Structures are given as C-alpha cells and as structure tokens.
Short mmCIF file of C-alpha atoms and ligand atoms in Angstrom, two decimals:
data_model
loop_
_atom_site.label_atom_id
_atom_site.label_comp_id
_atom_site.label_asym_id
_atom_site.label_seq_id
_atom_site.Cartn_x
_atom_site.Cartn_y
_atom_site.Cartn_z
CA MET A 1 121.36 64.12 75.51
CA ILE A 2 120.25 62.94 72.16
CA LEU A 3 117.67 65.39 70.75
CA LEU A 4 114.19 64.35 69.60
CA GLY A 5 112.43 65.58 66.57
CA VAL A 6 109.02 64.40 66.10
CA ASN A 7 107.95 63.84 62.53
CA ILE A 8 104.06 64.48 62.40
CA ASP A 9 103.44 63.76 58.84
CA HIS A 10 101.18 60.80 59.64
CA CYS A 11 98.77 62.91 61.56
CA ALA A 12 98.10 64.87 58.28
CA THR A 13 97.90 61.24 56.67
CA LEU A 14 94.95 60.53 58.85
CA ARG A 15 93.35 64.09 58.19
CA GLN A 16 93.85 63.54 54.32
CA ALA A 17 92.36 59.90 54.60
CA ARG A 18 88.91 61.72 55.27
CA TYR A 19 89.35 65.33 54.51
CA ARG A 20 91.22 65.69 51.40
CA GLN A 21 88.52 67.19 49.40
CA ALA A 22 87.62 69.82 52.11
CA GLY A 23 90.06 72.34 50.84
CA ALA A 24 90.66 73.77 54.63
CA THR A 25 93.37 72.05 56.68
CA VAL A 26 91.61 72.98 59.97
CA GLY A 27 88.13 73.94 61.56
CA GLY A 28 84.71 72.67 60.84
CA ASN A 29 84.74 68.96 61.08
CA VAL A 30 88.40 68.71 59.77
CA GLU A 31 90.51 66.66 61.97
CA PRO A 32 93.13 65.81 63.42
CA ASP A 33 95.17 69.00 63.24
CA PRO A 34 98.99 68.34 62.87
CA VAL A 35 99.77 71.73 64.38
CA ALA A 36 97.67 71.00 67.55
CA LEU A 37 99.49 67.68 67.63
CA ALA A 38 102.95 69.39 67.32
CA GLN A 39 102.20 71.49 70.14
CA LEU A 40 101.28 68.57 72.57
CA CYS A 41 104.92 66.95 71.60
CA GLU A 42 106.63 70.01 72.24
CA ARG A 43 104.67 70.05 75.67
CA ALA A 44 106.03 66.45 76.31
CA GLY A 45 109.57 67.33 75.68
CA ALA A 46 110.13 67.08 71.66
CA ASP A 47 113.09 69.18 70.92
CA GLY A 48 111.92 69.84 67.38
CA ILE A 49 108.94 69.04 64.77
CA THR A 50 109.68 67.73 61.52
CA ILE A 51 107.28 67.64 58.62
CA HIS A 52 107.76 66.81 54.93
CA LEU A 53 105.81 68.79 52.50
CA ARG A 54 105.95 66.35 49.33
CA GLU A 55 105.54 67.54 45.86
CA ASP A 56 102.21 65.67 45.50
CA ARG A 57 100.85 67.05 48.74
CA ARG A 58 99.97 63.64 50.11
CA HIS A 59 99.83 64.33 53.71
CA ILE A 60 101.23 67.59 54.97
CA GLN A 61 99.74 70.96 53.05
CA ASP A 62 101.41 74.29 52.63
CA ARG A 63 98.96 75.83 55.12
CA ASP A 64 100.20 73.39 57.66
CA LEU A 65 103.76 74.34 57.16
CA GLU A 66 102.56 78.17 57.33
CA ARG A 67 100.96 77.57 60.49
CA LEU A 68 103.47 75.41 62.03
CA CYS A 69 106.25 78.01 61.42
CA GLU A 70 104.10 80.62 63.44
CA ALA A 71 103.15 78.38 66.26
CA ALA A 72 106.09 76.18 66.96
CA ALA A 73 107.81 76.92 70.32
CA THR A 74 110.97 74.43 69.53
CA ARG A 75 112.40 74.32 65.91
CA VAL A 76 110.79 73.40 62.55
CA ASN A 77 112.63 70.94 60.30
CA LEU A 78 111.41 70.87 56.95
CA GLU A 79 112.06 67.78 54.66
CA MET A 80 111.93 68.65 51.11
CA ALA A 81 113.02 67.77 47.84
CA CYS A 82 115.59 69.82 45.91
CA THR A 83 113.38 71.76 43.67
CA PRO A 84 113.07 75.51 42.98
CA GLU A 85 109.55 75.45 44.56
CA MET A 86 110.32 73.94 47.87
CA THR A 87 113.58 76.18 47.86
CA ALA A 88 111.43 79.36 47.31
CA LEU A 89 108.90 78.20 50.06
CA ALA A 90 111.74 77.64 52.57
CA LEU A 91 113.31 80.82 52.02
CA ARG A 92 109.89 82.67 52.65
CA LEU A 93 109.00 80.68 55.52
CA LYS A 94 112.34 80.18 57.21
CA PRO A 95 112.09 76.98 59.16
CA HIS A 96 114.90 76.38 61.39
CA SER A 97 116.34 73.78 59.08
CA VAL A 98 115.73 71.78 55.98
CA CYS A 99 116.52 68.19 55.35
CA LEU A 100 117.08 67.46 51.86
CA VAL A 101 115.55 64.10 50.78
CA PRO A 102 115.01 62.10 47.40
CA GLU A 103 111.27 62.04 46.32
CA SER A 104 109.67 59.84 43.91
CA ARG A 105 105.88 59.67 43.62
CA GLU A 106 105.59 55.85 43.65
CA GLU A 107 107.30 55.36 46.90
CA VAL A 108 105.19 54.91 50.09
CA THR A 109 107.76 56.81 52.31
CA THR A 110 111.42 58.07 51.58
CA GLU A 111 112.89 54.75 50.77
CA GLY A 112 116.56 55.57 50.28
CA GLY A 113 119.09 58.31 51.12
CA LEU A 114 119.63 61.20 48.80
CA ASP A 115 122.25 60.56 46.13
CA VAL A 116 124.36 63.68 46.64
CA VAL A 117 127.11 62.34 44.23
CA LYS A 118 124.51 62.15 41.63
CA PHE A 119 122.65 65.38 42.23
CA ARG A 120 125.65 67.40 43.37
CA ASP A 121 124.45 70.59 41.49
CA LYS A 122 121.18 70.52 42.55
CA VAL A 123 122.23 69.87 46.19
CA ALA A 124 124.96 72.62 46.03
CA ARG A 125 122.19 75.17 44.82
CA VAL A 126 119.74 74.67 47.58
CA THR A 127 122.56 74.25 50.21
CA ASP A 128 124.20 77.59 49.36
CA ALA A 129 120.57 79.33 49.30
CA MET A 130 119.96 78.07 52.78
CA ASN A 131 123.35 78.76 54.10
CA ALA A 132 122.85 82.37 52.84
CA ALA A 133 119.63 82.64 54.48
CA GLY A 134 120.59 81.40 57.73
CA ILE A 135 118.72 78.06 57.58
CA LYS A 136 120.63 74.92 58.47
CA THR A 137 120.73 72.28 55.70
CA SER A 138 120.67 68.69 56.60
CA LEU A 139 121.38 65.97 53.99
CA PHE A 140 119.41 62.71 54.50
CA ILE A 141 122.12 60.03 53.14
CA ASP A 142 123.23 56.84 53.51
CA ALA A 143 126.20 56.08 55.55
CA ASP A 144 128.29 55.94 52.64
CA GLU A 145 131.86 57.39 52.81
CA HIS A 146 131.44 59.23 49.46
CA GLN A 147 128.16 60.73 50.32
CA ILE A 148 129.38 62.09 53.54
CA ASP A 149 132.78 63.45 52.07
CA LEU A 150 130.43 65.32 49.67
CA ALA A 151 128.20 66.61 52.15
CA LYS A 152 131.11 68.31 53.91
CA LYS A 153 132.42 69.74 50.52
CA LEU A 154 129.24 71.09 49.64
CA HIS A 155 129.08 73.19 53.13
CA ALA A 156 126.07 71.22 54.43
CA PRO A 157 126.52 71.74 58.37
CA TRP A 158 124.43 68.59 59.27
CA ILE A 159 123.63 65.17 57.95
CA GLU A 160 120.85 62.92 58.72
CA LEU A 161 121.78 59.09 58.43
CA HIS A 162 119.26 56.92 56.85
CA THR A 163 118.60 54.18 59.40
CA GLY A 164 115.89 52.58 57.30
CA ALA A 165 118.05 49.75 56.00
CA TYR A 166 119.43 49.16 59.70
CA ALA A 167 115.53 48.92 60.67
CA ASN A 168 114.66 46.61 57.88
CA ALA A 169 117.45 44.26 58.91
CA TYR A 170 116.78 44.35 62.49
CA HIS A 171 115.10 41.03 62.81
CA GLY A 172 117.46 39.39 60.27
CA PRO A 173 121.01 38.45 59.79
CA ALA A 174 122.20 41.84 58.21
CA ARG A 175 121.64 43.91 61.29
CA ALA A 176 125.17 43.79 62.57
CA ASP A 177 126.56 45.04 59.47
CA GLU A 178 123.97 47.76 58.91
CA PHE A 179 124.61 48.90 62.62
CA LYS A 180 128.32 48.93 61.86
CA ARG A 181 127.87 50.92 58.80
CA LEU A 182 125.89 53.51 60.66
CA CYS A 183 128.66 53.69 63.17
CA VAL A 184 131.36 54.16 60.94
CA GLY A 185 129.57 56.85 59.01
CA ALA A 186 128.76 58.69 62.06
CA THR A 187 132.34 58.53 63.07
CA GLN A 188 133.33 59.68 59.67
CA ALA A 189 130.99 62.39 59.62
CA HIS A 190 131.92 63.61 63.20
CA ALA A 191 135.73 63.89 62.40
CA LEU A 192 134.68 66.19 59.43
CA GLY A 193 132.95 68.45 61.46
CA LEU A 194 129.41 67.62 60.80
CA VAL A 195 126.56 67.40 62.84
CA VAL A 196 125.21 63.81 62.91
CA ASN A 197 121.43 63.29 63.08
CA ALA A 198 119.47 60.04 62.06
CA GLY A 199 116.10 58.82 61.28
CA HIS A 200 113.63 56.28 59.32
CA GLY A 201 112.38 53.27 60.76
CA ILE A 202 113.42 53.94 64.39
CA ASN A 203 110.95 52.34 67.00
CA TYR A 204 110.69 51.72 70.60
CA VAL A 205 112.62 48.55 70.30
CA ASN A 206 115.70 49.38 68.00
CA VAL A 207 115.99 52.65 69.51
CA ALA A 208 118.08 50.96 72.44
CA GLU A 209 120.96 50.14 69.88
CA VAL A 210 120.31 53.28 67.38
CA ARG A 211 121.22 55.53 70.67
CA THR A 212 124.59 53.99 70.77
CA ILE A 213 125.68 55.15 67.46
CA PRO A 214 128.54 57.66 68.27
CA HIS A 215 128.00 61.36 68.14
CA LEU A 216 124.22 61.43 67.62
CA HIS A 217 122.73 64.95 67.97
CA GLU A 218 119.20 64.25 67.13
CA LEU A 219 116.83 61.32 65.92
CA ASN A 220 113.94 62.32 63.81
CA ILE A 221 111.31 59.81 64.53
CA GLY A 222 107.51 59.76 63.16
CA HIS A 223 105.68 56.56 62.46
CA SER A 224 106.37 54.72 65.58
CA ILE A 225 105.63 57.48 67.84
CA ILE A 226 102.24 58.30 65.96
CA SER A 227 101.19 54.80 66.03
CA ARG A 228 102.02 54.41 69.68
CA ALA A 229 99.90 57.57 70.36
CA LEU A 230 96.86 55.82 69.50
CA PHE A 231 97.03 53.66 72.32
CA THR A 232 98.81 56.12 74.99
CA GLY A 233 98.20 59.42 73.58
CA ILE A 234 100.80 61.55 72.14
CA GLU A 235 102.32 63.25 75.07
CA GLU A 236 103.09 59.67 76.81
CA ALA A 237 104.47 58.39 73.26
CA VAL A 238 106.89 61.18 73.09
CA ARG A 239 107.97 60.91 76.87
CA GLU A 240 108.46 57.23 76.57
CA MET A 241 110.65 57.71 73.34
CA LYS A 242 112.76 60.36 74.93
CA THR A 243 113.40 58.21 77.86
CA ARG A 244 114.26 55.29 75.97
CA MET A 245 116.64 57.33 73.86
CA ASN A 246 118.67 58.67 76.71
CA SER A 247 118.13 56.29 79.51
N1 LIG B 301 113.79 61.28 58.51
C1 LIG B 301 113.66 61.34 57.34
C2 LIG B 301 114.41 62.20 56.37
C3 LIG B 301 112.21 60.85 56.68
O1 LIG B 301 111.97 61.13 55.36
C4 LIG B 301 111.44 60.06 57.62
C5 LIG B 301 109.97 59.74 57.06
O2 LIG B 301 109.47 60.76 56.62
C6 LIG B 301 111.85 59.99 58.92
C7 LIG B 301 112.95 60.46 59.49
C8 LIG B 301 110.98 59.49 59.89
O3 LIG B 301 110.76 57.93 59.63
P1 LIG B 301 109.84 57.15 60.44
O4 LIG B 301 108.37 57.64 60.05
O5 LIG B 301 110.10 55.81 60.05
O6 LIG B 301 110.10 57.24 61.79
#
C-alpha cells in the first residue's frame, strides 16, 4: 500500500490571509486551525502530516509545528530549508522526518528540486545532524541520476521525487517523458536502497498514473486535497485520495 502524507500548509495560508496580525495561531476568532485539520486527516486515514515551516513564515508558524508535534497521532514530516535555524528547530522538536527543500522568497511554492550537487556541504551537515538524532532525512530532488546518487552517498535514507514538472506537463506532449524520468529515477533510487517518496502537484486525476511509479512508499499531497475539502470536507477528501492511490 502506498502511504499518504497530507500537507496542511494551505490551511495555514487561509488563516494567515485574515489573521496574520493577530499574533496568536489559535483561539478567539482565529481560524482555521491546521492542527485540528491534521487530526481530522489522521482520522480519515492519513499516514502522516507534512508541514513546511518557511523562513518567511508565510503560512505555517512555529507554534503550529510545536502543537502538531505534541498532537499528531501519526508522523510529522517537517519540510525545511537547509539552514542552521531550521536544523536547531528540528533537533529541538524532533519530528519523525525532515524533508530538505530549496527555498527562495519569490516563489509561490517549492518550484524545483533541491540541488544536492550544488549544496552538497549544507545538505551533508543537516543530514548528519538528523541521522545522529534519529530523525529521518528525505531529500526533495528531481529524478536526476546525479542527485539520486549523491543522496545515497550523503546517507539520506529517503528521497522525495519532485513530481511538479510531470504534473505541469500532464496535459501536454512532455507528459510521457516526464513520467518515464520519474520511473527511471525511482528504480535507480530503490536499487541503491533509498526509500522512494514523491510529491508536488499530485491531484485526483494524475494520481492514477503517479501511483504506478515503481517502489513508491509515500505520496505527499497538499493543494488538491485542501481544495477538494472545500466541497466535500477534509475527511472525505483524504479518504477519496487514499482510495485512488491504492485501488
Ligand atoms: N512535497 C514537497 C517537498 C513540497 O514542497 C510540497 C509543496 O509544499 C508538496 C509535496 C505538496 O505539493 P502540493 O501542495 O502541490 O500537493
């Protein structure tokens, strides 16, 4: 069975749209609460909860992460940049895993995989620290031979293949090539002994093909689940995605 990690960042996006100045992350008029949403996701079958604490704190706030680490019944996966600040935070709060992602302030969301080749030393430093603390590190990378090889050499136990380019190409001529690239990357990573996750841009339609990528352990999905939840409620949205992932 492929596991589902639900990314709840956009619940916080909605809260921040109205209550950015409130100071508090919960209580009084402040809503919606991402931690309460996470608990409903878990009740509906989510295998883990993912949040991205961005350096600019545009959606998830530090207090959300602290509360989630206390309240989660499943696993907390913290997406983070390779910075000393985020490393210290992860070592203090001890999520089950961290997913190292690139971050630039201008992007709307994470737009490309982490360049492990370029940032080798930074990635190695964070991965070593997490390994020593018993926190799993996942590297969010493109399905590129060199990136995958280096993930193994730096002792990251997991990778998350970036499915964004595939998702963007889904309705165009490049789809087959992008899909093949993901399959080749997953096969390579599995042969090296890496656990293979995937995420970004996965929705209720393209998941029918995404789920056939070999050796998938977990999919991390946010935007499409939160969007559907506006119409169906979050529990139905999570259940439906899990069914489509595994039927
Ligand atoms: N995985 C990673 C590493 C991400 O950065 C994101 C976006 O925050 C996701 C998965 C989820 O992407 P989406 O919201 O498009 O499902």
